[in-house]
Coordinates of C-alpha atoms in Angstrom, one line a residue:
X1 CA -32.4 88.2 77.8
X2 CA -33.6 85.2 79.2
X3 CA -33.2 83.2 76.1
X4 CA -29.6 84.4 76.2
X5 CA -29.6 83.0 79.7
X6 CA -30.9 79.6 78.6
X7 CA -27.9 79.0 76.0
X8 CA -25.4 80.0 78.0
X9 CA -26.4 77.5 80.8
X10 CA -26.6 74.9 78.1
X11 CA -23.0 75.4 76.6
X12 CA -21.6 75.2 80.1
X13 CA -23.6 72.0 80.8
X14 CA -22.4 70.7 77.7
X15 CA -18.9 71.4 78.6
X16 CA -19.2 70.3 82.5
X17 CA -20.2 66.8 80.5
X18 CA -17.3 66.0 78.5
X19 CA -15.2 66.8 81.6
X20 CA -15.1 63.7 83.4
X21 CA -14.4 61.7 79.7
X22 CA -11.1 63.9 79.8
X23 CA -10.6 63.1 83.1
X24 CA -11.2 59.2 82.9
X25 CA -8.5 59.5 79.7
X26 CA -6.1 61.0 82.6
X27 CA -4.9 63.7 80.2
X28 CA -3.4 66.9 81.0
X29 CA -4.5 69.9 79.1
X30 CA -2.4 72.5 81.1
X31 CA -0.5 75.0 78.5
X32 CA 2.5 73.3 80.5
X33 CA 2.3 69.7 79.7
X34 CA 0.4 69.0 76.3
X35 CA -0.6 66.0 75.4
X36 CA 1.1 63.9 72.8
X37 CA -1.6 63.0 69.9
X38 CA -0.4 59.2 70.0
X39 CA -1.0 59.2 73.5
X40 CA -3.9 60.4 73.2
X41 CA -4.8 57.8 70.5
X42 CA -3.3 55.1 72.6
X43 CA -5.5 55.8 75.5
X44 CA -8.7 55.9 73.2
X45 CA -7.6 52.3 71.4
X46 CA -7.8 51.1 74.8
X47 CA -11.4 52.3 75.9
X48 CA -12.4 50.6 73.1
X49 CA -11.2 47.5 73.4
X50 CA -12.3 47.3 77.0
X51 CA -15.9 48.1 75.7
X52 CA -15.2 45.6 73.0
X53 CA -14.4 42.6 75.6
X54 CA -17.4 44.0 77.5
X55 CA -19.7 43.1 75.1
X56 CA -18.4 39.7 73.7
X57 CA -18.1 38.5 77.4
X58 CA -21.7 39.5 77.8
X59 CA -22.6 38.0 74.9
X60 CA -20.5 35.1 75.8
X61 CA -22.5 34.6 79.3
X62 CA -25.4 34.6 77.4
X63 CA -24.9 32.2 74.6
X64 CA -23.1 29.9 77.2
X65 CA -26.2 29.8 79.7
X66 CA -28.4 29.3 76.2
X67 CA -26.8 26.1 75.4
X68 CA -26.7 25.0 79.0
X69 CA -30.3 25.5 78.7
X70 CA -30.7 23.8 75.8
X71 CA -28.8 20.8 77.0
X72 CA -30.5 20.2 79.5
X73 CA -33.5 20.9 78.1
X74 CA -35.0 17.2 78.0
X75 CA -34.4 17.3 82.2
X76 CA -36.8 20.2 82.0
X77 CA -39.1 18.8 80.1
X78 CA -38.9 15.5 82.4
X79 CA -39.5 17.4 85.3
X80 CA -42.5 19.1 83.8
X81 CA -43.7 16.0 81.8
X82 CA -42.4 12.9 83.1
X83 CA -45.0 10.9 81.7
X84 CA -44.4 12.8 77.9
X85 CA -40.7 12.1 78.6
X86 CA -41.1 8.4 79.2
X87 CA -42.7 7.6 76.2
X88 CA -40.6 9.5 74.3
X89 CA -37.3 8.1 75.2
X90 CA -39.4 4.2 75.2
X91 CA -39.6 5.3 71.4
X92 CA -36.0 6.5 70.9
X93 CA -34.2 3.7 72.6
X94 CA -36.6 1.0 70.6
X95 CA -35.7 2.8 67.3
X96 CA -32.3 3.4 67.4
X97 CA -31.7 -0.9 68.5
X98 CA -34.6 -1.6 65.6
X99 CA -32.2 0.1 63.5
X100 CA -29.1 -1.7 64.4
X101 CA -31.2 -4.9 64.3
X102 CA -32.0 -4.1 60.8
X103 CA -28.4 -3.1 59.8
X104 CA -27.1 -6.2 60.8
X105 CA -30.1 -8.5 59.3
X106 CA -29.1 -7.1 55.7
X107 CA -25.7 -7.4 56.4
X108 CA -26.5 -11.4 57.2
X109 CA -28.9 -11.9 55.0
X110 CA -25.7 -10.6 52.2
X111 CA -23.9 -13.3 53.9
X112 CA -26.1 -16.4 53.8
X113 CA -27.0 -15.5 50.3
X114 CA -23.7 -15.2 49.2
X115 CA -21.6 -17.7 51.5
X116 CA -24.9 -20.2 52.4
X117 CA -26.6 -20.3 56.7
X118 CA -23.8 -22.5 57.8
X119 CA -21.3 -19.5 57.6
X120 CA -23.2 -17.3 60.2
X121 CA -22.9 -17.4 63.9
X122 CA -25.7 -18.8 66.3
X123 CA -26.6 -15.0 67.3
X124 CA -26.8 -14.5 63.6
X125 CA -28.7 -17.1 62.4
X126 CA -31.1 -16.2 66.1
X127 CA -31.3 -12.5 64.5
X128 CA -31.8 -13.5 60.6
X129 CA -34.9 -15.7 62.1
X130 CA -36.3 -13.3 64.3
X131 CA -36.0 -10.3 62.7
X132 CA -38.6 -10.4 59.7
X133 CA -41.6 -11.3 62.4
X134 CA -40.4 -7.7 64.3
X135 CA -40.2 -5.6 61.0
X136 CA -43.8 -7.1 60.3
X137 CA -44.9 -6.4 63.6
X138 CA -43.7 -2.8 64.3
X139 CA -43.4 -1.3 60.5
X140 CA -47.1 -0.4 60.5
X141 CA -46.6 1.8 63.7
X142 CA -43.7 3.9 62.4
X143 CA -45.0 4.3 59.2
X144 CA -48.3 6.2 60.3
X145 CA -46.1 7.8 62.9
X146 CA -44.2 9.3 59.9
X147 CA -47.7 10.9 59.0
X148 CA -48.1 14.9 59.7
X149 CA -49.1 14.8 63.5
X150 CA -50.1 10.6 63.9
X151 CA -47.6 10.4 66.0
X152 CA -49.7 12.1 68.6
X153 CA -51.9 9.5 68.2
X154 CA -49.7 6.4 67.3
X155 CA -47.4 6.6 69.9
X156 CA -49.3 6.6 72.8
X157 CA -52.0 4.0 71.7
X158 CA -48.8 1.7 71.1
X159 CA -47.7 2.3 74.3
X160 CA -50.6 1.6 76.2
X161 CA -50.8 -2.2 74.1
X162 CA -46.6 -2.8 73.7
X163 CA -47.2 -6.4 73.0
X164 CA -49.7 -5.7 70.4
X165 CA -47.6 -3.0 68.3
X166 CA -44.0 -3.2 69.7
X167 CA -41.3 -6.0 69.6
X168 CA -38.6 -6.4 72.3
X169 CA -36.6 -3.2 71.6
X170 CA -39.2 -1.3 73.1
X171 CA -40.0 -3.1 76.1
X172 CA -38.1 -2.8 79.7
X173 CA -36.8 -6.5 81.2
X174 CA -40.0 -6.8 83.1
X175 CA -42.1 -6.4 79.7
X176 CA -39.7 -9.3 78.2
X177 CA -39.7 -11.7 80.8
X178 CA -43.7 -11.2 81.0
X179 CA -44.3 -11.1 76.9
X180 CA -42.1 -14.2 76.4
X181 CA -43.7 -16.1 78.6
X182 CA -47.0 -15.3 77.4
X183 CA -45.7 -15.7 73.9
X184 CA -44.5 -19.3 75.2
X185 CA -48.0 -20.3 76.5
X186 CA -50.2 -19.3 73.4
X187 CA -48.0 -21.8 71.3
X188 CA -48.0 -24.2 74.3
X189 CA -52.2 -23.9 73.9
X190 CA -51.8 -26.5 70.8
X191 CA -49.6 -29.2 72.8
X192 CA -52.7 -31.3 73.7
X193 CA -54.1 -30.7 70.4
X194 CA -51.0 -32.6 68.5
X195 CA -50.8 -35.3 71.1
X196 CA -54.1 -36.2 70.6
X197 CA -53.7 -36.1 66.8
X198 CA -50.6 -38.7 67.1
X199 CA -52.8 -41.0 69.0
X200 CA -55.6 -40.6 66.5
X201 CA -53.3 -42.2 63.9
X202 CA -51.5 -44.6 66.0
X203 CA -53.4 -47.6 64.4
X204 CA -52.3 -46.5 61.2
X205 CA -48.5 -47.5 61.9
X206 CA -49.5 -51.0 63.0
X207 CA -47.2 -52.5 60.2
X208 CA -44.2 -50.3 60.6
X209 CA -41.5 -52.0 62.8
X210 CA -41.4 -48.9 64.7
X211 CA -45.3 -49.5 65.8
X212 CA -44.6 -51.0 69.4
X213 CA -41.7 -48.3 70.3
X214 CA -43.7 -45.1 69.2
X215 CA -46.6 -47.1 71.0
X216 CA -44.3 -46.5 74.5
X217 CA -43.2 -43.2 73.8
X218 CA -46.9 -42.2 73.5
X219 CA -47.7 -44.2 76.5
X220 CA -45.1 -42.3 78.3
X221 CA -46.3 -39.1 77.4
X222 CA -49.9 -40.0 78.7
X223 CA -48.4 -41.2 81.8
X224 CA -46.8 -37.9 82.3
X225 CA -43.1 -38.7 81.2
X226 CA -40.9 -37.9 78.4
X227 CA -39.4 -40.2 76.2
X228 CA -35.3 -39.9 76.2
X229 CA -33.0 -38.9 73.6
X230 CA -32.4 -42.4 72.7
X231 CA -36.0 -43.5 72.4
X232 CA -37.0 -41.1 69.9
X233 CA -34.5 -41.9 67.9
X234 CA -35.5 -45.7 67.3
X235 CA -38.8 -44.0 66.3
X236 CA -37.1 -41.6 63.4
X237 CA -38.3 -43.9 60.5
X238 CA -42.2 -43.7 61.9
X239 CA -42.1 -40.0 60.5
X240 CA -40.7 -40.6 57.1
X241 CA -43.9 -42.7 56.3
X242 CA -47.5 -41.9 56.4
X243 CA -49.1 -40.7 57.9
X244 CA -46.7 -39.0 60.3
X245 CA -44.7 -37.4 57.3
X246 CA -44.9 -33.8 56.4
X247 CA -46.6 -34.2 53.3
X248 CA -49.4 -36.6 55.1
X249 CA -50.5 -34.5 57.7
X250 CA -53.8 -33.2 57.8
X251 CA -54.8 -29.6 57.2
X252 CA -55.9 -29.1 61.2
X253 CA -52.7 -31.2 62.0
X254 CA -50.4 -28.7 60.3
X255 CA -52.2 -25.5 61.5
X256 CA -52.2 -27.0 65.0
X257 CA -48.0 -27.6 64.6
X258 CA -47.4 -23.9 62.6
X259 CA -49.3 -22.3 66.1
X260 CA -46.6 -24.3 68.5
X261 CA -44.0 -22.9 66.4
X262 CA -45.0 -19.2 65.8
X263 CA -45.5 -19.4 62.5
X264 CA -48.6 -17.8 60.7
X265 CA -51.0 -20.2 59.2
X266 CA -52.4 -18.2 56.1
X267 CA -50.4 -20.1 53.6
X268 CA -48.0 -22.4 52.1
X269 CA -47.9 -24.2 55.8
X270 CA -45.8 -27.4 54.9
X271 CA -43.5 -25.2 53.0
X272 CA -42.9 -22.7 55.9
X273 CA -42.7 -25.2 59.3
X274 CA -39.7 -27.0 56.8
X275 CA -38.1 -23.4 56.0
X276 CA -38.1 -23.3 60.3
X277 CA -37.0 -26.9 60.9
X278 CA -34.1 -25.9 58.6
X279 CA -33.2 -22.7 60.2
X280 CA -33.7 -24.2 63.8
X281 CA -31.8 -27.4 62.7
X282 CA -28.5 -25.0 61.5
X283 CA -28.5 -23.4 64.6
X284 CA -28.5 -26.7 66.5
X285 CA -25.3 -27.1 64.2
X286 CA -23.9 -24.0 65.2
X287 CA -24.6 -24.1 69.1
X288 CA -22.3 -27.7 68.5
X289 CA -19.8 -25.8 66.2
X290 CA -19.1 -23.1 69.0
X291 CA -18.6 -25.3 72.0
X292 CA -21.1 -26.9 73.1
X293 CA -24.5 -26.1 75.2
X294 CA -22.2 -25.4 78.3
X295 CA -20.8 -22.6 76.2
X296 CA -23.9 -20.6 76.3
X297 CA -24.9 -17.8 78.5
X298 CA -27.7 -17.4 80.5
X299 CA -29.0 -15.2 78.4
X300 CA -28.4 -17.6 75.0
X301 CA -29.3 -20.6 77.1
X302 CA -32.9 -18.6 77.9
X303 CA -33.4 -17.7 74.3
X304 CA -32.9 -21.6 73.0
X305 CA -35.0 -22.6 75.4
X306 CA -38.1 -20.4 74.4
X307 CA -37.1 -20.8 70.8
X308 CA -37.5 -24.9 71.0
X309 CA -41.0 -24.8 73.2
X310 CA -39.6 -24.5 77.1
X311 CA -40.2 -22.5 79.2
X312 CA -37.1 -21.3 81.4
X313 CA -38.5 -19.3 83.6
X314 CA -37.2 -19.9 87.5
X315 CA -35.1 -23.2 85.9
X316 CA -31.6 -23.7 87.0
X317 CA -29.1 -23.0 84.4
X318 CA -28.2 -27.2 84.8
X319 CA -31.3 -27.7 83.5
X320 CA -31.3 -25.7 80.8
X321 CA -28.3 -27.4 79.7
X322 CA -29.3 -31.1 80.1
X323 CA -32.9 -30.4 78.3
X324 CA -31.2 -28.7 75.2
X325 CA -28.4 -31.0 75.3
X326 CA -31.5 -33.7 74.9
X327 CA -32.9 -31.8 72.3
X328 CA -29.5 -31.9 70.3
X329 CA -28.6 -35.4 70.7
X330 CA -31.7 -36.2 68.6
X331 CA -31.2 -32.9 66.0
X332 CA -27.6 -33.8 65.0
X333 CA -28.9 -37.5 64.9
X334 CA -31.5 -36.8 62.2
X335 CA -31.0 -35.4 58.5
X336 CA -33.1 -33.2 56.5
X337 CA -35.9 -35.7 55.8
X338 CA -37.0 -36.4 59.2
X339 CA -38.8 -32.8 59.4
X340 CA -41.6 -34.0 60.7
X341 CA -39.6 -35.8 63.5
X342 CA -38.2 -32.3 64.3
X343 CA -41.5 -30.4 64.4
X344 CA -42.8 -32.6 66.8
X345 CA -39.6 -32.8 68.9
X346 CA -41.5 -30.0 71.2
X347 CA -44.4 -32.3 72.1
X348 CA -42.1 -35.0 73.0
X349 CA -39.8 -33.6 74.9
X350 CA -41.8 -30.6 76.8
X351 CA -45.3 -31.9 76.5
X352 CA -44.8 -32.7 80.8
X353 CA -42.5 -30.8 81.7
X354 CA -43.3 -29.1 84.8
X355 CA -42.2 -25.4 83.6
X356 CA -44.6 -26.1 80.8
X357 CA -47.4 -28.0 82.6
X358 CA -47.7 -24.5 85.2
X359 CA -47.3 -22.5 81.9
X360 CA -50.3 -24.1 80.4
X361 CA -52.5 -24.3 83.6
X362 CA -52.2 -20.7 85.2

């Protein structure tokens, strides 16, 4: 009996259930106003598609708060590692304009080969010289940073020493100001050095007409002056002979001249301070070509000062332009042969300089 009991409970629950569903469709089973089946149908279609915008609106939310999450996701980690953060985006920006840098060196390198130097720009020529000395410089860090997990280790260690391992797309306008001028003042270390071997040999160019004239301009630049424009000059032909020409300069001589210019001293030294007096001579051409040194930015007149041996650092743009105007008055009065005129041009023109002089003495 009780069993009996039990079911019959049961098959009313059951029934009591599916009530409100009926109810919720809003259909009337009374004997006296059946339900047509397609209305029926047409009520059901719709539950349906309201559980069906249900869900995809849910899953909608979600997805849409997922890639807001992701987005952002970099502020969240900057917030919880700002230091982590830093680094990485140091290394990101420096890559990506290493890359560009590179892109455009092949495309100018294409150029020259094809067209010859004289058909690239100033910035071109700046880029095609500069460029090889940064892939040397920074290739070694990104290719151990390409090893399984050394980037851990590379990146941070290069971080910490930026003017050891990095070049100038990794480091802020503090870093470059800073870098360049120290840059400036280890090839500025050698000025002495090559002053003193022009006065070693001095008594050698007794019987060149140009003896008593070069005899001045060194006198002037022990006096702490600077020959002008015009005097150096009349004392062109004193470095096509021995032994102030290329070819006659001693071993120290040469090392002491490849350090003022950046250049390594491992090898073939003659051969690569003429490769630079040739590329620094073109873009002498070039500065002329586009206008003039009153053309130039601040930003260009800065770079051609520190890539001819001044320091501009606190100099008035005017001066700027009257020092490299100097310094192309004598390049575009010179050929090819007087090279080792043009390597010295940086001792006589910047050996007192007062930029240079604090540089040296700090």
């Amino acid at each position: 009996m009780s069993i009996v009991l039990i079911r019959s409970l049961y098959r009313q629950h059951r029934f009591i259930r599916q009530v409100p569903v009926v109810h919720k469709l809003h259909v009337n089973f009374s004997s006296d106003n059946k339900p047509k089946v397609s209305e029926v149908k047409s009520l059901v279609d719709t539950a349906d598609k309201h559980k069906k915008y249900s869900r995809e609106n849910v899953r909608l939310y979600v997805f849409t708060r997922f890639f807001d999450y992701i987005q952002n996701y970099d502020k969240v980690l900057e917030k919880n590692f700002p230091s982590a953060m830093h680094v990485y985006r140091v290394f990101m920006i420096g890559v990506k304009d290493f890359y560009a840098d590179m892109k455009k060196f092949f495309k100018i390198t294409t150029i020259a080969n094809s067209r010859g130097i004289k058909a690239l720009t100033r910035k071109e020529m700046e880029l095609m010289h500069q460029t090889p000395k940064d892939i040397m410089k920074v290739a070694p860090v990104l290719l151990i940073a390409a090893l399984p997990f050394a980037n851990y280790v590379i990146f941070p260690i290069a971080y910490m020493y930026p003017r050891t391992f990095l070049t100038s797309h990794f480091w802020n306008l503090q870093q470059r100001v800073e870098f360049q001028e120290l840059y400036l003042k280890d090839r500025t270390h050698y000025n002495r050095k090559i002053f003193r071997k022009l006065q070693e040999r001095l008594d050698s160019t007794k019987l060149s007409r140009c003896h008593k004239e070069f005899n001045y301009v060194l006198g002037l630049l022990g006096s702490g002056l600077h020959p002008s424009s015009s005097e150096i000059i009349e004392i062109k032909d004193i470095f096509l002979h021995r032994p102030f020409h290329i070819d006659s300069l001693s071993s120290s001589h040469l090392t002491y001249l490849c350090k003022l210019h950046g250049i390594h001293t491992l090898y073939l030294k003659r051969v690569r301070l003429s490769e630079h007096c040739y590329m620094m001579h073109n873009m002498d051409l070039a500065i002329k070509n586009e206008g003039g040194v009153h053309n130039l930015s601040i930003d260009a007149l800065t770079t051609a000062c520190y890539l001819r041996g001044l320091n501009p650092v606190s100099l008035p743009q005017e001066e700027m332009i009257q020092w490299l105007q100097e310094w192309l008055t004598v390049s575009l009065n010179i050929g090819t042969e007087y090279i080792s005129l043009y390597i010295h041009l940086p001792i006589l023109l910047t050996y007192n300089h007062p930029n240079n002089w604090r540089l040296t003495h700090k």
